[in-house]
Short mmCIF file of C-alpha atoms and ligand atoms in Angstrom, two decimals:
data_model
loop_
_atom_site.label_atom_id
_atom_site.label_comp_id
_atom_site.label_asym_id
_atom_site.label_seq_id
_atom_site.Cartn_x
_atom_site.Cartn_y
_atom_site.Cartn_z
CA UNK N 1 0.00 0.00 0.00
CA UNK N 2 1.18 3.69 -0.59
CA UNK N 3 0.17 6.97 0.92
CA UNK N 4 0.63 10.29 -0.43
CA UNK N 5 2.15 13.20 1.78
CA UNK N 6 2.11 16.77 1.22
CA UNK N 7 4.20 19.35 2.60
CA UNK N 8 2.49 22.70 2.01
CA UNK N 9 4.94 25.55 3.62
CA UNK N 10 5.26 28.88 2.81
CA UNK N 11 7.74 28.85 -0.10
CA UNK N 12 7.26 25.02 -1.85
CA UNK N 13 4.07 22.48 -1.70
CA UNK N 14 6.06 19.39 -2.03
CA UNK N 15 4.26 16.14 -2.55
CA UNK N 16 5.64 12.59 -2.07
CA UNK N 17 4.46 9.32 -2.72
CA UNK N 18 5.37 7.43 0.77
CA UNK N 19 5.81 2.90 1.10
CA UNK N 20 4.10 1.71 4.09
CA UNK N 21 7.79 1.29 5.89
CA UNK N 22 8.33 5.39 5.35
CA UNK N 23 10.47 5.77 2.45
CA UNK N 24 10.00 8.52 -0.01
CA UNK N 25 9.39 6.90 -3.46
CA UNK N 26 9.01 9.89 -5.46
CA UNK N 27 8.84 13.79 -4.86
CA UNK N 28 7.36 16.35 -7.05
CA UNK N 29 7.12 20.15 -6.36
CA UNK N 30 6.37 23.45 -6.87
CA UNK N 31 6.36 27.10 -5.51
CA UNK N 32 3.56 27.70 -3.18
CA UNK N 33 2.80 31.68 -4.13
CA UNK N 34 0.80 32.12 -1.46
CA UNK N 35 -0.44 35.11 -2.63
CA UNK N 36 -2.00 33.37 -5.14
CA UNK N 37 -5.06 32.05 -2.32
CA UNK N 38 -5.54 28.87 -1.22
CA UNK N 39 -7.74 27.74 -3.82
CA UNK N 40 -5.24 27.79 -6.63
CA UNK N 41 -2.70 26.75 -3.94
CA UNK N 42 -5.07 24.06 -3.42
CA UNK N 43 -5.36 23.06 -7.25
CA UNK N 44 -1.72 22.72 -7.53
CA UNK N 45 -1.41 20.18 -4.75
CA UNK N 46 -4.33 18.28 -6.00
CA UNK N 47 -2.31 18.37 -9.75
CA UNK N 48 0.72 17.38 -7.98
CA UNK N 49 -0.66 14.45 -6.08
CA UNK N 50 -2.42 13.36 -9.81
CA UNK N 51 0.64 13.07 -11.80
CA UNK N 52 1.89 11.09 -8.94
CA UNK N 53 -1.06 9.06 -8.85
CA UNK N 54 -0.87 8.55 -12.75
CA UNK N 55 2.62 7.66 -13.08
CA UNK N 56 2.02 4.90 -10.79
CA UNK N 57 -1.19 3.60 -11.61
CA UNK N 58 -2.45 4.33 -7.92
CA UNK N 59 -6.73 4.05 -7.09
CA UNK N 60 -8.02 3.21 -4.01
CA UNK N 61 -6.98 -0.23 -4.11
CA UNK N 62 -3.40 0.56 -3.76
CA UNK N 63 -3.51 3.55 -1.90
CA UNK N 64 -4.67 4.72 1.27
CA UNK N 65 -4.80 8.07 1.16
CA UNK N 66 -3.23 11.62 1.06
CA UNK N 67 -2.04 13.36 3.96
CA UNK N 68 -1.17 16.89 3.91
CA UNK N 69 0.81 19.11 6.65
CA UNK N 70 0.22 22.98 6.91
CA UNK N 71 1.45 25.74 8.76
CA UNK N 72 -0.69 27.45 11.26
CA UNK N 73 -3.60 26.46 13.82
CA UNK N 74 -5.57 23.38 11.97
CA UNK N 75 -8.49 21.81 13.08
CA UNK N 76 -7.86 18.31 12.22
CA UNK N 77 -11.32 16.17 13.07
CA UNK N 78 -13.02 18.98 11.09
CA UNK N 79 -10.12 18.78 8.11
CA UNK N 80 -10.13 22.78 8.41
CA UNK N 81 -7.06 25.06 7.79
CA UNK N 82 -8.56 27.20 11.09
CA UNK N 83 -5.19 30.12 10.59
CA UNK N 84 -2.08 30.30 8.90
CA UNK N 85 -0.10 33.51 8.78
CA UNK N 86 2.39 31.61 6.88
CA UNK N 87 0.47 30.99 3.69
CA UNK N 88 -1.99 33.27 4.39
CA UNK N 89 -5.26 31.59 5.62
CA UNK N 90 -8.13 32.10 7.58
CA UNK N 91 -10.92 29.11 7.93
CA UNK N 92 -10.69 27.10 5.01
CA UNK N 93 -11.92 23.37 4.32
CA UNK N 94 -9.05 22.25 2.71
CA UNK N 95 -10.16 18.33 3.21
CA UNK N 96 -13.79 18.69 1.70
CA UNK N 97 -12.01 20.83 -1.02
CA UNK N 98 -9.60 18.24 -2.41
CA UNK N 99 -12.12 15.15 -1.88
CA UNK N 100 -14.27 16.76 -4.08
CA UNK N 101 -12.10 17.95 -7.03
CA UNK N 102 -10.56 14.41 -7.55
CA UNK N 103 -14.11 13.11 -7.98
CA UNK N 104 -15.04 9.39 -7.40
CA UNK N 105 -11.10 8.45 -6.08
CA UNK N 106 -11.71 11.49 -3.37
CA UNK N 107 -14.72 9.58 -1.82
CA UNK N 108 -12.57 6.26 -1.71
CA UNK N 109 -9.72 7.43 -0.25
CA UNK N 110 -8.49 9.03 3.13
CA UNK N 111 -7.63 12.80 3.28
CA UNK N 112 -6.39 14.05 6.30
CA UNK N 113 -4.85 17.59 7.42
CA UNK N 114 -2.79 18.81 10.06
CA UNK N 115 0.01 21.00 11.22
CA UNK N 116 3.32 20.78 9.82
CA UNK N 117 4.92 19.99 13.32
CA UNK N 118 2.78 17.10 14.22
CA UNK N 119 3.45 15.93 10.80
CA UNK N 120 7.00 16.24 11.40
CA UNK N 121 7.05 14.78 14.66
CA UNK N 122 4.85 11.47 12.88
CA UNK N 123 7.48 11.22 10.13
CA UNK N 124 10.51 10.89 12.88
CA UNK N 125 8.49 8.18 15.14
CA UNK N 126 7.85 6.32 11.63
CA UNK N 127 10.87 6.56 9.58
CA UNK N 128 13.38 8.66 11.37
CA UNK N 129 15.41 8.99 14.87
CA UNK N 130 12.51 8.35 17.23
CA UNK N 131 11.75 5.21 15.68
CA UNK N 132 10.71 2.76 17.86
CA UNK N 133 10.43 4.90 20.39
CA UNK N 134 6.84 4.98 22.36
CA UNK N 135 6.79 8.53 23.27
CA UNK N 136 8.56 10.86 21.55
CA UNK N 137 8.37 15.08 21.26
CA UNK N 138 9.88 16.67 17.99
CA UNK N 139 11.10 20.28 18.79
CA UNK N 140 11.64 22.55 15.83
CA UNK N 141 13.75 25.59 16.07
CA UNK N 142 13.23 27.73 13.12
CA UNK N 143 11.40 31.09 12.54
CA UNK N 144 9.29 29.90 15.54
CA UNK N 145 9.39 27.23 17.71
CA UNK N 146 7.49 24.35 16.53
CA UNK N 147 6.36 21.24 18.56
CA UNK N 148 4.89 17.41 17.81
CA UNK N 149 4.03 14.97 20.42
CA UNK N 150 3.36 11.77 19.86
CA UNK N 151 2.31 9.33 22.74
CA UNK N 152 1.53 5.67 22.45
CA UNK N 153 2.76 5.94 18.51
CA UNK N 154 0.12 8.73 18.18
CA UNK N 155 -0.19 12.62 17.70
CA UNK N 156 -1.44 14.41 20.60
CA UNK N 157 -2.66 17.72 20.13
CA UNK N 158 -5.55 18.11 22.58
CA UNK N 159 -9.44 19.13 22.39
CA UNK N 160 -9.23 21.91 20.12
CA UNK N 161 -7.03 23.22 17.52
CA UNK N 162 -3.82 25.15 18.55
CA UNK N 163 -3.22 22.40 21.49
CA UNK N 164 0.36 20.94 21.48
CA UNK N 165 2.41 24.52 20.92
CA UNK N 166 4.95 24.27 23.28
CA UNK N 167 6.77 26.72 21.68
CA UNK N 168 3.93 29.59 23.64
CA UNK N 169 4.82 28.24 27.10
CA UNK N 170 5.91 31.39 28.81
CA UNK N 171 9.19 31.25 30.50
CA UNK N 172 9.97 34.79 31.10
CA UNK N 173 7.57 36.72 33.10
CA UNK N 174 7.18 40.32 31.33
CA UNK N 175 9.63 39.07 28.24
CA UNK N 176 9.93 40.13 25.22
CA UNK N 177 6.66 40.43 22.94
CA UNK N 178 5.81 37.01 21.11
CA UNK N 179 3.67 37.17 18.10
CA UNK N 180 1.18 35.69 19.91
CA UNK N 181 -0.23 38.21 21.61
CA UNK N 182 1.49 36.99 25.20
CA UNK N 183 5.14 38.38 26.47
CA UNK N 184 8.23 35.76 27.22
CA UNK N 185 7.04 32.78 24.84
CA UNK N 186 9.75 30.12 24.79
CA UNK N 187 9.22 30.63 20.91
CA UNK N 188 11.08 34.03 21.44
CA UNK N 189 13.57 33.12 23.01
CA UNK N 190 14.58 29.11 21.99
CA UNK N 191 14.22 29.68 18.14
CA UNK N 192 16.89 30.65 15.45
CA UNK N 193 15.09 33.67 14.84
CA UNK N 194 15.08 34.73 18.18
CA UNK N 195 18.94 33.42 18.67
CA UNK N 196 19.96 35.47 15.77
CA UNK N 197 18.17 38.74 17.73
CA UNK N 198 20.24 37.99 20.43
CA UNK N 199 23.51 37.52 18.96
CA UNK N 200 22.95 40.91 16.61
CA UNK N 201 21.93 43.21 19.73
CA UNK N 202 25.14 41.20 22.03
CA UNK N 203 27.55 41.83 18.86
CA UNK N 204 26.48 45.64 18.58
CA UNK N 205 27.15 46.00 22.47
CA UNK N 206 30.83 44.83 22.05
CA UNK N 207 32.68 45.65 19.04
CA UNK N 208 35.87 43.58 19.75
CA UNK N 209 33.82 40.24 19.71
CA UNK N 210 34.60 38.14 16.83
CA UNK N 211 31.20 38.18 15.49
CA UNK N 212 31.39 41.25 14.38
CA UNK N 213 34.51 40.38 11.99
CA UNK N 214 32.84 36.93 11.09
CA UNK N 215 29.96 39.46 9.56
CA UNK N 216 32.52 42.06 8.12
CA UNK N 217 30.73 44.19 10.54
CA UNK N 218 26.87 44.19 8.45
CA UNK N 219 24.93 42.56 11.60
CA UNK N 220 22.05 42.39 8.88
CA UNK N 221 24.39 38.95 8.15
CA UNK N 222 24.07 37.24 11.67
CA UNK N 223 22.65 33.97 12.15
CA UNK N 224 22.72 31.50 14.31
CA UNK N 225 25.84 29.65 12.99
CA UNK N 226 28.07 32.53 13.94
CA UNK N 227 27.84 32.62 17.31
CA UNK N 228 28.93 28.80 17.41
CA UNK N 229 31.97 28.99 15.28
CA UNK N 230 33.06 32.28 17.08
CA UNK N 231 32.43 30.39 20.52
CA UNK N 232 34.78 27.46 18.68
CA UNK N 233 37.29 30.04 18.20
CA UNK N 234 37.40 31.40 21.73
CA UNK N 235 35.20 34.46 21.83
CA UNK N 236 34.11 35.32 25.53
CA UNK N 237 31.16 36.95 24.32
CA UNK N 238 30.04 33.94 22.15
CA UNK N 239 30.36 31.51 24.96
CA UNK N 240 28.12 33.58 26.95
CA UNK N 241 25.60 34.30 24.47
CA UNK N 242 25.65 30.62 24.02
CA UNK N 243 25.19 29.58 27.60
CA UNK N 244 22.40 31.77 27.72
CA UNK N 245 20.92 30.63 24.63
CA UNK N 246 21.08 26.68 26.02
CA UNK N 247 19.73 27.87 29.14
CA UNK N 248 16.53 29.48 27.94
CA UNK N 249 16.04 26.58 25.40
CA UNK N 250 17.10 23.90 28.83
CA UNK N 251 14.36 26.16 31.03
CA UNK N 252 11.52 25.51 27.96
CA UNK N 253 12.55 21.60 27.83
CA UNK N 254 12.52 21.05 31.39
CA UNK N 255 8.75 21.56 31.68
CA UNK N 256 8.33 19.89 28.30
CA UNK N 257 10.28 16.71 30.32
CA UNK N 258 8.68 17.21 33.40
CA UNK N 259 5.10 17.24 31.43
CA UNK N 260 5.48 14.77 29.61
CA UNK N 261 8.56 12.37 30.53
CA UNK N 262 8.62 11.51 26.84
CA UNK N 263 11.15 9.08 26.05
CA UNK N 264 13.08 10.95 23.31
CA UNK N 265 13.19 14.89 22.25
CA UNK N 266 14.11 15.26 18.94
CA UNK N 267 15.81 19.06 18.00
CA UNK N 268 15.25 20.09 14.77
CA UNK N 269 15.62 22.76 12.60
CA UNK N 270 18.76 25.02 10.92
CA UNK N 271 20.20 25.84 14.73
CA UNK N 272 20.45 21.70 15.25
CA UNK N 273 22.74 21.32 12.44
CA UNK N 274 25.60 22.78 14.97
CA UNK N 275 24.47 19.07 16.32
CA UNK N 276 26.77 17.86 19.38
CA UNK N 277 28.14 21.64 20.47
CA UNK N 278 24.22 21.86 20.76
CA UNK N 279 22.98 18.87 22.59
CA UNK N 280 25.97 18.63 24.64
CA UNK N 281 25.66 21.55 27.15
CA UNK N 282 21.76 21.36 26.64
CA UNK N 283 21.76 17.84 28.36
CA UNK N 284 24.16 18.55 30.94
CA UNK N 285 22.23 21.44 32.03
CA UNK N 286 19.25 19.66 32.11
CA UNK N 287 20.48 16.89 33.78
CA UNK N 288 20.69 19.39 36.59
CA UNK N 289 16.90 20.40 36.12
CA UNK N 290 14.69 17.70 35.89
CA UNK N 291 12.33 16.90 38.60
CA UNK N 292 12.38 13.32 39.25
CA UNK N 293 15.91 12.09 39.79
CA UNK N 294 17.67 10.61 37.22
CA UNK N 295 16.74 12.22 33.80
CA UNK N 296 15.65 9.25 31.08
CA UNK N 297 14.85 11.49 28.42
CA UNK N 298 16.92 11.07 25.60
CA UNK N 299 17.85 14.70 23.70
CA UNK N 300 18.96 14.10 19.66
CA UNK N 301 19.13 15.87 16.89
CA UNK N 302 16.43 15.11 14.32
CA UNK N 303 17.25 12.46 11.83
CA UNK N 304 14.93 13.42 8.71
CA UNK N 305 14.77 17.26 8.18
CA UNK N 306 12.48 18.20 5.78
CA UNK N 307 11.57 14.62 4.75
CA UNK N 308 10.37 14.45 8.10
CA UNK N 309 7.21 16.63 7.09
CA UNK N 310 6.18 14.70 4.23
CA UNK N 311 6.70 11.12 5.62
CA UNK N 312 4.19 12.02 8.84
CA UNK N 313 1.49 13.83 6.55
CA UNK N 314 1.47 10.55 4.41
CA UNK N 315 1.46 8.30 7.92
CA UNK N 316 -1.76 10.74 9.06
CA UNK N 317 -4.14 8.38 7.12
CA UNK N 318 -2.78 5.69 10.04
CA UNK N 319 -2.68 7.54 12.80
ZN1 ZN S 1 3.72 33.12 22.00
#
């Protein structure tokens, strides 16, 4: 059997035909211009997923269904893109809308929606690090901080769309301004976005720090890879930006592990490629945290990237 996963983002819909054991048979894609409105965004994903289907002979015999992960708040059971600032969406039935443009195959098969972190999280449990695992949380540090739980082998994302964002838990009373609405969101402070921030204002407050060399002074060019390799080279200010860094994203994942003991957390995202100069400190500082004793939870870096997306939208018709 097959399954079809979609990863609709802000930039590229990618769609990929998926084997029951995870693997990515094919992948087609195309630019998402969401300006465009999710209609004709919708029409392209439902032409993507046909010349899939065509090329390999697929009806509802062979597969099970399409899958598709989106940005934003989603209200699965109802199949309902709820809000998406990312490609620009406000209530729309995405489900309904794709069953009933591919005609009689749309009412044989399964079509399922829900956010791209949950999706991502799914793809890891089936096909990536976390396999095997029973319990396992998939943090994403990117623009924001995205989050996917999966207990038992399946999602959890609550009663009502939006649950599951771990990346809005507040750890700074009367922080900085999240986009949220709310003030000291771990989002804020634990993602590359809000790294960067903190690296550009700490670089402009000393001069002599290496960082400002590494960006021929233009801190329009920071990122989050900078501070690391200037930390590698010895840059006092580095380290400490980095210690405080770890520390805010240790803070967010001690209530995540004392939550949830889940038995793996899987970091990914671009700040995770810096991989063991990463996870290192982050474990040994929470080591130090955890309520409990003896802290079980295993920390990795993610395994799939953004493979991950695509494998748990297509897994969402079994789960
Ligand atoms: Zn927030």
């Amino acid at each position: 059997m097959f399954y079809i996963g979609v990863d609709l983002g802000g930039t590229n819909i990618v769609v990929g035909l998926v084997d029951e054991k995870g693997n990515i048979i094919e992948k087609v894609q195309k630019p998402t211009c969401r300006e465009r409105g999710i209609r004709r965004i919708s029409d392209d994903i439902i032409r993507l997923c046909m010349s899939i289907i065509e090329k390999y002979n697929l009806d509802d015999m062979n597969l099970v269904g399409i899958g598709i992960g989106a940005p934003g708040t989603i209200d699965r059971k109802k199949g309902r893109i709820v809000y998406s600032n990312n490609i620009a969406v406000r209530d729309f039935d995405i489900v309904s809308y794709i069953r009933r443009k591919l005609g009689n195959l749309g009412k044989r098969i399964l079509i399922e929606v829900a956010n791209d972190a949950d999706c991502a999280a799914l793809g890891e449990v089936k096909a990536g690090r976390a396999k095997g695992y029973n319990s396992a949380i998939v943090i994403t540090l990117g623009t924001g901080v995205g989050s996917g739980i999966v207990i038992d082998g399946r999602l959890f994302s609550g009663c009502q769309p939006g649950g599951g964002e771990l990346g809005h838990q507040i750890i700074v009373k009367d922080g900085k301004p999240c986009t949220c609405g709310n003030k000291g969101c771990f989002e804020v402070y634990g993602s590359a976005l809000g790294f960067t921030n903190m690296a550009r204002e700490i670089a402009e407050k000393y001069p002599d720090s290496i960082m400002n060399k590494m960006v021929k002074g233009n801190l329009d060019k920071m990122n989050a890879k900078v501070p690391f390799d200037a930390a590698k080279q010895g840059d006092e200010v580095a380290v400490k930006l980095l210690d405080q860094y770890i520390t805010y994203l240790a803070i967010g994942l001690n209530n995540i592990i004392n939550a949830f003991k889940p038995e793996i957390i899987l970091i990914g995202g671009g700040v995770s490629r810096q991989k063991e100069s990463l996870i290192f400190p982050l474990r040994k500082k929470l080591k130090n945290m955890v309520f409990g004793g003896k802290m079980m939870t295993e920390i990795q870096v993610a395994a799939l990237g953004s493979e991950a997306g695509i494998v748990g939208a297509a897994m969402l018709c079994e789960n």
